[in-house]
XYZ file of C-alpha atoms in Angstrom:
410
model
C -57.445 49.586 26.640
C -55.181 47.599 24.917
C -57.316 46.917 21.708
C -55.076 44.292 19.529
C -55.118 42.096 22.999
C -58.992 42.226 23.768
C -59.698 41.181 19.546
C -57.043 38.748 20.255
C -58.665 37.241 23.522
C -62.154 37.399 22.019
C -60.860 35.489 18.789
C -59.357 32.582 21.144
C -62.552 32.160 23.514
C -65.640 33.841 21.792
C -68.387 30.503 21.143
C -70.618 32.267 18.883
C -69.715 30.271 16.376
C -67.817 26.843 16.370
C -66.078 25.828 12.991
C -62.728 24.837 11.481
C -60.810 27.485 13.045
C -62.040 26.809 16.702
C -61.477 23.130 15.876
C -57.555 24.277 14.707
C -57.204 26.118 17.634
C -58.227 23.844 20.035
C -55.485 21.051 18.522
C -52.934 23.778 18.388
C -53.189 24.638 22.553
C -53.494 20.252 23.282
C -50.316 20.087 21.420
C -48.418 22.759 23.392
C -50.365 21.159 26.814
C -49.578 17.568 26.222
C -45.785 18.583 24.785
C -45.610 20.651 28.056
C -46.711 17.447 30.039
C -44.143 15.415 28.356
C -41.187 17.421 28.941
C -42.119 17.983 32.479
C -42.986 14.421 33.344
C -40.246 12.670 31.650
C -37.382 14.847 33.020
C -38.782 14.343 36.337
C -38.703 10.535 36.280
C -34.884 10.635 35.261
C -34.446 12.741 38.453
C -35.915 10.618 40.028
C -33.721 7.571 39.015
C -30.468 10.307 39.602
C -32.063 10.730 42.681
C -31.894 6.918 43.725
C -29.166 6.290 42.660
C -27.292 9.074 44.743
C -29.217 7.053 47.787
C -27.655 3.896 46.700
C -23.761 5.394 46.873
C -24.343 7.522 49.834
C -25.174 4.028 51.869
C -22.158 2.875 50.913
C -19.563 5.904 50.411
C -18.676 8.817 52.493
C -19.761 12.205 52.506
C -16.088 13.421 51.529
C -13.304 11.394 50.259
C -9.901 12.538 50.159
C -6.966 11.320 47.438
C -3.787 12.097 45.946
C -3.695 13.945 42.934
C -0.641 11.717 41.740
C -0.071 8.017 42.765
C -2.553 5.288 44.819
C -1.176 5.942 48.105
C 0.714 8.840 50.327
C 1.708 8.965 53.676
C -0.991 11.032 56.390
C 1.392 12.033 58.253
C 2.724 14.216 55.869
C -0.860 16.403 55.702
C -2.448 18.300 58.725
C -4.509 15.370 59.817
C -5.405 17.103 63.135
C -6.602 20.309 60.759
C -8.902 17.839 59.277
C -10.678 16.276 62.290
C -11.054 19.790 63.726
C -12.431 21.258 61.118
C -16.687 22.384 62.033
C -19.280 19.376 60.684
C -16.664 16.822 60.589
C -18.061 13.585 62.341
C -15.798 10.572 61.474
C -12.645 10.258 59.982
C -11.195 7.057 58.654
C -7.982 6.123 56.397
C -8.871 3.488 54.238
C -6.535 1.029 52.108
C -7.515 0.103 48.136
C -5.605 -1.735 45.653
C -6.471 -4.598 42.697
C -6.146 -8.301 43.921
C -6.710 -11.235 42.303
C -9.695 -13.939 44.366
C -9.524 -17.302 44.177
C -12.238 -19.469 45.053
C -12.578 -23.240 44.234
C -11.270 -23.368 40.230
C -13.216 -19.981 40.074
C -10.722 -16.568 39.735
C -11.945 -12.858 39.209
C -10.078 -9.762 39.942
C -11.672 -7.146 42.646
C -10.854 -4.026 44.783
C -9.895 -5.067 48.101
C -10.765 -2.328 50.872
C -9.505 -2.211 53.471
C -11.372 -0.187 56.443
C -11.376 0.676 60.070
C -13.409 -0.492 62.554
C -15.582 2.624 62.647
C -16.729 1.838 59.141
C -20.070 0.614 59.528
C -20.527 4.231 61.642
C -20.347 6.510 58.303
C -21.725 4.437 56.102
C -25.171 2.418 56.169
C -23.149 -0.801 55.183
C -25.451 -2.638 57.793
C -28.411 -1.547 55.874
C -26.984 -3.363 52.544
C -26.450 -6.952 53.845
C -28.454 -9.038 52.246
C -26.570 -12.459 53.575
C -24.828 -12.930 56.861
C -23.350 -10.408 59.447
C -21.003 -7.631 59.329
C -17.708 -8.530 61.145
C -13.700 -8.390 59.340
C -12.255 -10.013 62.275
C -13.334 -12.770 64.756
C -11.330 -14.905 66.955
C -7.792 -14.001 65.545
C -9.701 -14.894 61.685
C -9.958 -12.749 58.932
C -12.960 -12.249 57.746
C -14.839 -10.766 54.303
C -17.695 -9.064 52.920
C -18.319 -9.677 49.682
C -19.859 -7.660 47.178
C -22.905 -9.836 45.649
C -21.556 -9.628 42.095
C -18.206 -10.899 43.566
C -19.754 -14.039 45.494
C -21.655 -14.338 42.518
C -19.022 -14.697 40.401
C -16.722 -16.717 42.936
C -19.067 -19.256 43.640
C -19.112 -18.307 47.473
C -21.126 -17.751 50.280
C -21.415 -17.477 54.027
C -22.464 -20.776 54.995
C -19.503 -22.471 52.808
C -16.601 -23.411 54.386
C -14.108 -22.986 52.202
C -11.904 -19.809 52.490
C -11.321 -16.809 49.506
C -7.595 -16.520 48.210
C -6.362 -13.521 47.742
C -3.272 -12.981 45.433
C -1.011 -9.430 44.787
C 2.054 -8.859 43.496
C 5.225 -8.538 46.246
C 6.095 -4.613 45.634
C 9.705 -3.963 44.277
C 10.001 -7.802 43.236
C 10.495 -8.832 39.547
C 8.378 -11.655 37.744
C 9.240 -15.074 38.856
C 8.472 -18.645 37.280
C 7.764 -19.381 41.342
C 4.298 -18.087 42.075
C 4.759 -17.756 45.255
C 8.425 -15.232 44.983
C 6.218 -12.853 43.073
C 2.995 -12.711 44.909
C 1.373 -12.078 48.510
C -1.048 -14.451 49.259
C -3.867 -14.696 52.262
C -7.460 -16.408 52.911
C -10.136 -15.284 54.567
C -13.823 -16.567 55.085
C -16.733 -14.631 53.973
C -18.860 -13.064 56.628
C -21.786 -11.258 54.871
C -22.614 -10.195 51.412
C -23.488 -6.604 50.230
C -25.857 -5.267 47.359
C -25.403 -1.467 46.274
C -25.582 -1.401 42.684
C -23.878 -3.224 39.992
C -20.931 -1.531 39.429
C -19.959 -1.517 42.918
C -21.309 -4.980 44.025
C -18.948 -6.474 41.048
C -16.010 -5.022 42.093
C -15.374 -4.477 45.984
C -14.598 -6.517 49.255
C -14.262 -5.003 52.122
C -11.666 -6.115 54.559
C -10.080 -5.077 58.018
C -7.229 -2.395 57.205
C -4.582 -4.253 59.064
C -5.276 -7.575 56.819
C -4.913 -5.010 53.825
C -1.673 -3.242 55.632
C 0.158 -6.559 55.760
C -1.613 -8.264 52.141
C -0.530 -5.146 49.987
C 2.908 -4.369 52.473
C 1.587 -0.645 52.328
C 3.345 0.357 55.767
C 1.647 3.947 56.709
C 0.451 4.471 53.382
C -2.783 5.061 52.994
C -5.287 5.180 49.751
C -7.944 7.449 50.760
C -9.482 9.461 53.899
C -13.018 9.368 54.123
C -15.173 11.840 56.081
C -18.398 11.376 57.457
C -20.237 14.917 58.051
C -22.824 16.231 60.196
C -26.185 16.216 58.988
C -26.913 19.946 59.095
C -23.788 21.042 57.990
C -22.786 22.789 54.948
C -20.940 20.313 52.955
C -19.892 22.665 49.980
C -18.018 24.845 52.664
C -16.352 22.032 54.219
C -14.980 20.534 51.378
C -14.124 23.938 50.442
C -12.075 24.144 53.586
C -10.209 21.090 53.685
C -9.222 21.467 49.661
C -7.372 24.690 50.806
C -5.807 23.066 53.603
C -4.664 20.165 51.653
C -3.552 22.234 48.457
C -3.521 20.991 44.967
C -1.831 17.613 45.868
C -4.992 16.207 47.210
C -8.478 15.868 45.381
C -11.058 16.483 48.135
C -14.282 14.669 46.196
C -17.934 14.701 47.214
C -20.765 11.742 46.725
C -21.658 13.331 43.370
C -17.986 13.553 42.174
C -16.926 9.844 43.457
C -18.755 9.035 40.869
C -18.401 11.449 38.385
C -18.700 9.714 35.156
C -21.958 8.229 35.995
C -23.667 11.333 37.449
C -22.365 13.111 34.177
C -23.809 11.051 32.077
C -27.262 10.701 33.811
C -27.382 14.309 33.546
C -26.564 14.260 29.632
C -29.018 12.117 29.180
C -31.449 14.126 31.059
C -30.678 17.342 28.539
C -30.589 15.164 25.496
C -34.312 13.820 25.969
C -35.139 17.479 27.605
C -33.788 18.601 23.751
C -35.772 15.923 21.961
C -39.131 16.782 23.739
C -38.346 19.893 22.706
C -37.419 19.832 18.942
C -40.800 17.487 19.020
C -42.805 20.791 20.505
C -41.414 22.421 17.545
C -42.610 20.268 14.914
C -46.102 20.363 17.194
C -45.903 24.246 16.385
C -46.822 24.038 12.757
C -50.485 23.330 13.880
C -50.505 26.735 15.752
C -48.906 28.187 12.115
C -51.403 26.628 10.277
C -54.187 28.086 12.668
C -53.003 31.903 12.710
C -52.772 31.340 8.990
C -56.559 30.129 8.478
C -57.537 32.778 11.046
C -56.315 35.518 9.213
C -57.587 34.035 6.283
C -61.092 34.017 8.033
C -60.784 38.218 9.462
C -60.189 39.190 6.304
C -63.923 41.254 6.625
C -63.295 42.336 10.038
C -59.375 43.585 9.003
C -60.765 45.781 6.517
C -63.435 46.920 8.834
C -60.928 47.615 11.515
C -58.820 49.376 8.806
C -61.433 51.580 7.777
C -61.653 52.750 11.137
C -58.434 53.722 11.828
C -56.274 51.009 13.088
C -52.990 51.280 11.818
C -51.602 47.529 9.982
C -49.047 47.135 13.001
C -51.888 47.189 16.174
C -53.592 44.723 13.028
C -50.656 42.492 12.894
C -50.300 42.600 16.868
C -53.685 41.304 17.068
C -52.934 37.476 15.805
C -49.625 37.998 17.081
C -51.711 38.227 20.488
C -53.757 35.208 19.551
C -50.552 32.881 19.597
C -49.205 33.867 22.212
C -51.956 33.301 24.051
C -52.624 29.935 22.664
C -49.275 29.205 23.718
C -49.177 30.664 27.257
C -52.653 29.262 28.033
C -51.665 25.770 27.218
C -48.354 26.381 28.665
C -49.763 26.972 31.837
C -52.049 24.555 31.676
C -49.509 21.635 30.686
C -47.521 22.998 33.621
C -50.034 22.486 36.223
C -50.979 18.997 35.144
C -47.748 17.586 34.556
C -47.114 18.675 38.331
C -50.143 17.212 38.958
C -49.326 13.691 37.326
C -46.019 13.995 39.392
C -47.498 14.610 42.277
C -49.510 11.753 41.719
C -46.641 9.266 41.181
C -44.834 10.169 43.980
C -47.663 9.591 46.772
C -49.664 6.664 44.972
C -47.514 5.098 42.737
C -49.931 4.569 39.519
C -47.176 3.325 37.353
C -45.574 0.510 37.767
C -42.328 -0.947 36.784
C -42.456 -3.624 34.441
C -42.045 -7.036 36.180
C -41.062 -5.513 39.738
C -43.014 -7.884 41.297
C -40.861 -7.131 45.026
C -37.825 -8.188 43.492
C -36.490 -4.106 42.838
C -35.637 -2.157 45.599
C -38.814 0.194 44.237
C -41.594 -1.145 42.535
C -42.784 2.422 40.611
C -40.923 4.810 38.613
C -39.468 7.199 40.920
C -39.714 11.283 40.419
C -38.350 13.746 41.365
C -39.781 17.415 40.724
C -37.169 20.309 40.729
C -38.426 23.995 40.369
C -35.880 24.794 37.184
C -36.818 22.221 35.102
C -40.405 23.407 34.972
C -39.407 26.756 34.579
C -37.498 25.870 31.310
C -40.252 23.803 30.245
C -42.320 26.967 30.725
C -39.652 28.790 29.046
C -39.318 26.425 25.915
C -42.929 26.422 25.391
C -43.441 30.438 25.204
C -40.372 31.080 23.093
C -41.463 28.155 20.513
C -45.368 29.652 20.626
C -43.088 33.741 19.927
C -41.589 31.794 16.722
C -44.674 29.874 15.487
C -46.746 33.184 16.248
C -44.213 35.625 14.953
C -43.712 33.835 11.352
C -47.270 33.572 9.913
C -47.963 37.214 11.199
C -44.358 38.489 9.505
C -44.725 36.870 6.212
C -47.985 35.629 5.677
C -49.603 38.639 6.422
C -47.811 40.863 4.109
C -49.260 39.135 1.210
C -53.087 40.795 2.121
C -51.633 44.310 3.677
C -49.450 46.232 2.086
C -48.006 47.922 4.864
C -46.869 45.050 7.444
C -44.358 45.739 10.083
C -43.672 44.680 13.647
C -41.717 45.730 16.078
């Protein structure tokens, strides 16, 4: 029998008698159970928001994307397109055309990406799905049409049922800057056909547009911007993009949904770990209650340490005894903040309790997402037992030495 562990256990649960040092106890195991709670429920509702937000891009980028390293554009003829389209899991393959223009609209001006895309766009990406005004369609009738991201229209002043066309202004390539507007730039018009919602950054900043208007508008030629890849559902998409990088070689940047948006998903993440951190340091401070209790309780034993002296048991099985006590303190309420921050999770995501302030149908969602992942409770779990080793270890180390002369742990 392991003797400092069974004093230990009896200390934490025996009811004989309820005073101070049940009462310290008791606050000590609710702080590491409701610090446990936090850290698991409040990193799980920012993966949830890094979760919808992923949702958001994927309806409106590809699976892969594929770039030059250097420059805008480069010629696909001079990489193994056919390698590319026969490589396993790869559904849909379109060259798409970007570049900077300058819309015109009325008096109103603001600068946007113009993309230009095939017809089997609305294929890889759920661009249908995104329309909130009017229907998807670049050309009609020998016209040029436009969708319109909303922050775009928004700023423009347009929308589908006006009748007045978008301008669309870019400088001639290989011309020098005239006092003639129209030497140094390529204009065209075209008439909005829908308008898109994603999220901000992307509704603020893109049209899309057929790729021949965007061919002719920025006199590209063959040259392409991009390649974007649409991948089966089931396949591996690490591997694939694996793949194609070494076909393409360093010249290319084969990029994933994640990495389109790099800067973004970076700094969700950072501010996951940051508040993770926080919650953390704030289970520390939480800690000096379980110091304070070990403290008092040793205080309290001092009859029953000399009685378990006097029979033999060395000062280090003593020492191990509260050492015992904290740690169980600390993996009880551990466990127990585990279990119902899961629980509170759980809850979220199948009734929605909380809310989001003034949603009211006008969000896409009208609770706080979550999202529970298996590694972020298990260095919740993690956190709490090393911080309930420390708070355990230092009152027993130092505290103790002052009533027994011979203290030392191992």
């Amino acid at each position: 029998m392991n003797l400092p562990f069974f004093i230990a256990k009896r200390y934490l649960i025996s009811r004989k008698k309820q005073n101070i040092i049940n009462i310290i106890s008791g606050i000590s195991m609710a702080g590491v159970i409701v610090g446990t709670m936090a850290i698991i429920i409040v990193v799980s509702v920012l993966n949830g928001f890094t979760q919808l937000i992923g949702l958001f891009y994927s309806d409106f980028d590809p699976d892969l994307k594929i770039s030059a390293a250097e420059g805008k554009m480069f010629d696909p003829e001079l990489i193994d397109v056919s390698g590319i389209k026969a490589t396993p899991g790869v559904v849909s393959y379109a060259q798409v055309i970007e570049e900077v223009a300058m819309l015109k609209y009325g008096r109103q001006q603001y600068p946007a990406t113009v993309k230009g895309v095939p017809d089997n766009y609305p294929t890889y990406t759920n661009i249908d799905k995104l329309l909130i005004e009017g229907e998807y369609y670049l050309e009609k009738d020998g016209i040029n049409y436009a969708v319109l991201g909303r922050g775009v229209a928004n700023y423009l002043g347009a929308g589908v049922s006006f009748l007045d066309p978008v301008h669309i202004y870019v400088p001639k390539k290989g011309r020098q800057a005239s006092l003639i507007p129209a030497r140094s730039f390529n204009t065209d018009y075209l008439f909005p056909s829908a308008v898109f919602a994603v999220l901000e950054d992307i509704d603020a900043q893109y049209i899309l547009v057929s790729d021949k208007f965007a061919a002719k508008l920025f006199e590209s030629g063959n040259k392409i911007s991009a390649i974007e890849l649409d991948l089966d559902d089931s396949a591996n998409a690490k591997e694939i993009q694996k793949s194609i990088q070494q076909l393409l070689g360093e010249q290319f940047h084969v990029k994933n949904k994640e990495q389109q948006h790099d800067l973004v998903f970076k700094t969700m993440k950072s501010e996951k770990w940051a508040v993770y951190f926080i919650l953390v340091f704030i289970l520390l401070l939480a800690s000096g209650n379980m110091i304070g209790n070990l403290t008092m309780l040793y205080i309290d034993k001092k009859e029953d340490i000399s009685i378990l002296r006097s029979m033999g048991l060395s000062t280090q099985k003593i020492n191990r005894i509260f050492l015992y006590e904290g740690w169980l303190i600390s993996f009880v309420g551990g466990i127990l903040g585990t279990v119902l921050g899961v629980f509170v999770c759980w809850l979220q995501i199948h009734f929605e309790l909380i809310k989001l302030p003034g949603a009211n149908n006008s969000f896409i969602i009208s609770a706080y997402p979550v999202q529970i992942i298996f590694t972020d409770i298990l260095l919740a779990f993690l956190a709490v037992m090393i911080i309930g080793f420390a708070a355990s270890w230092y009152p027993v180390k130092f505290i103790s030495s002052k009533h027994l002369a011979e203290s030392n742990i191992n």
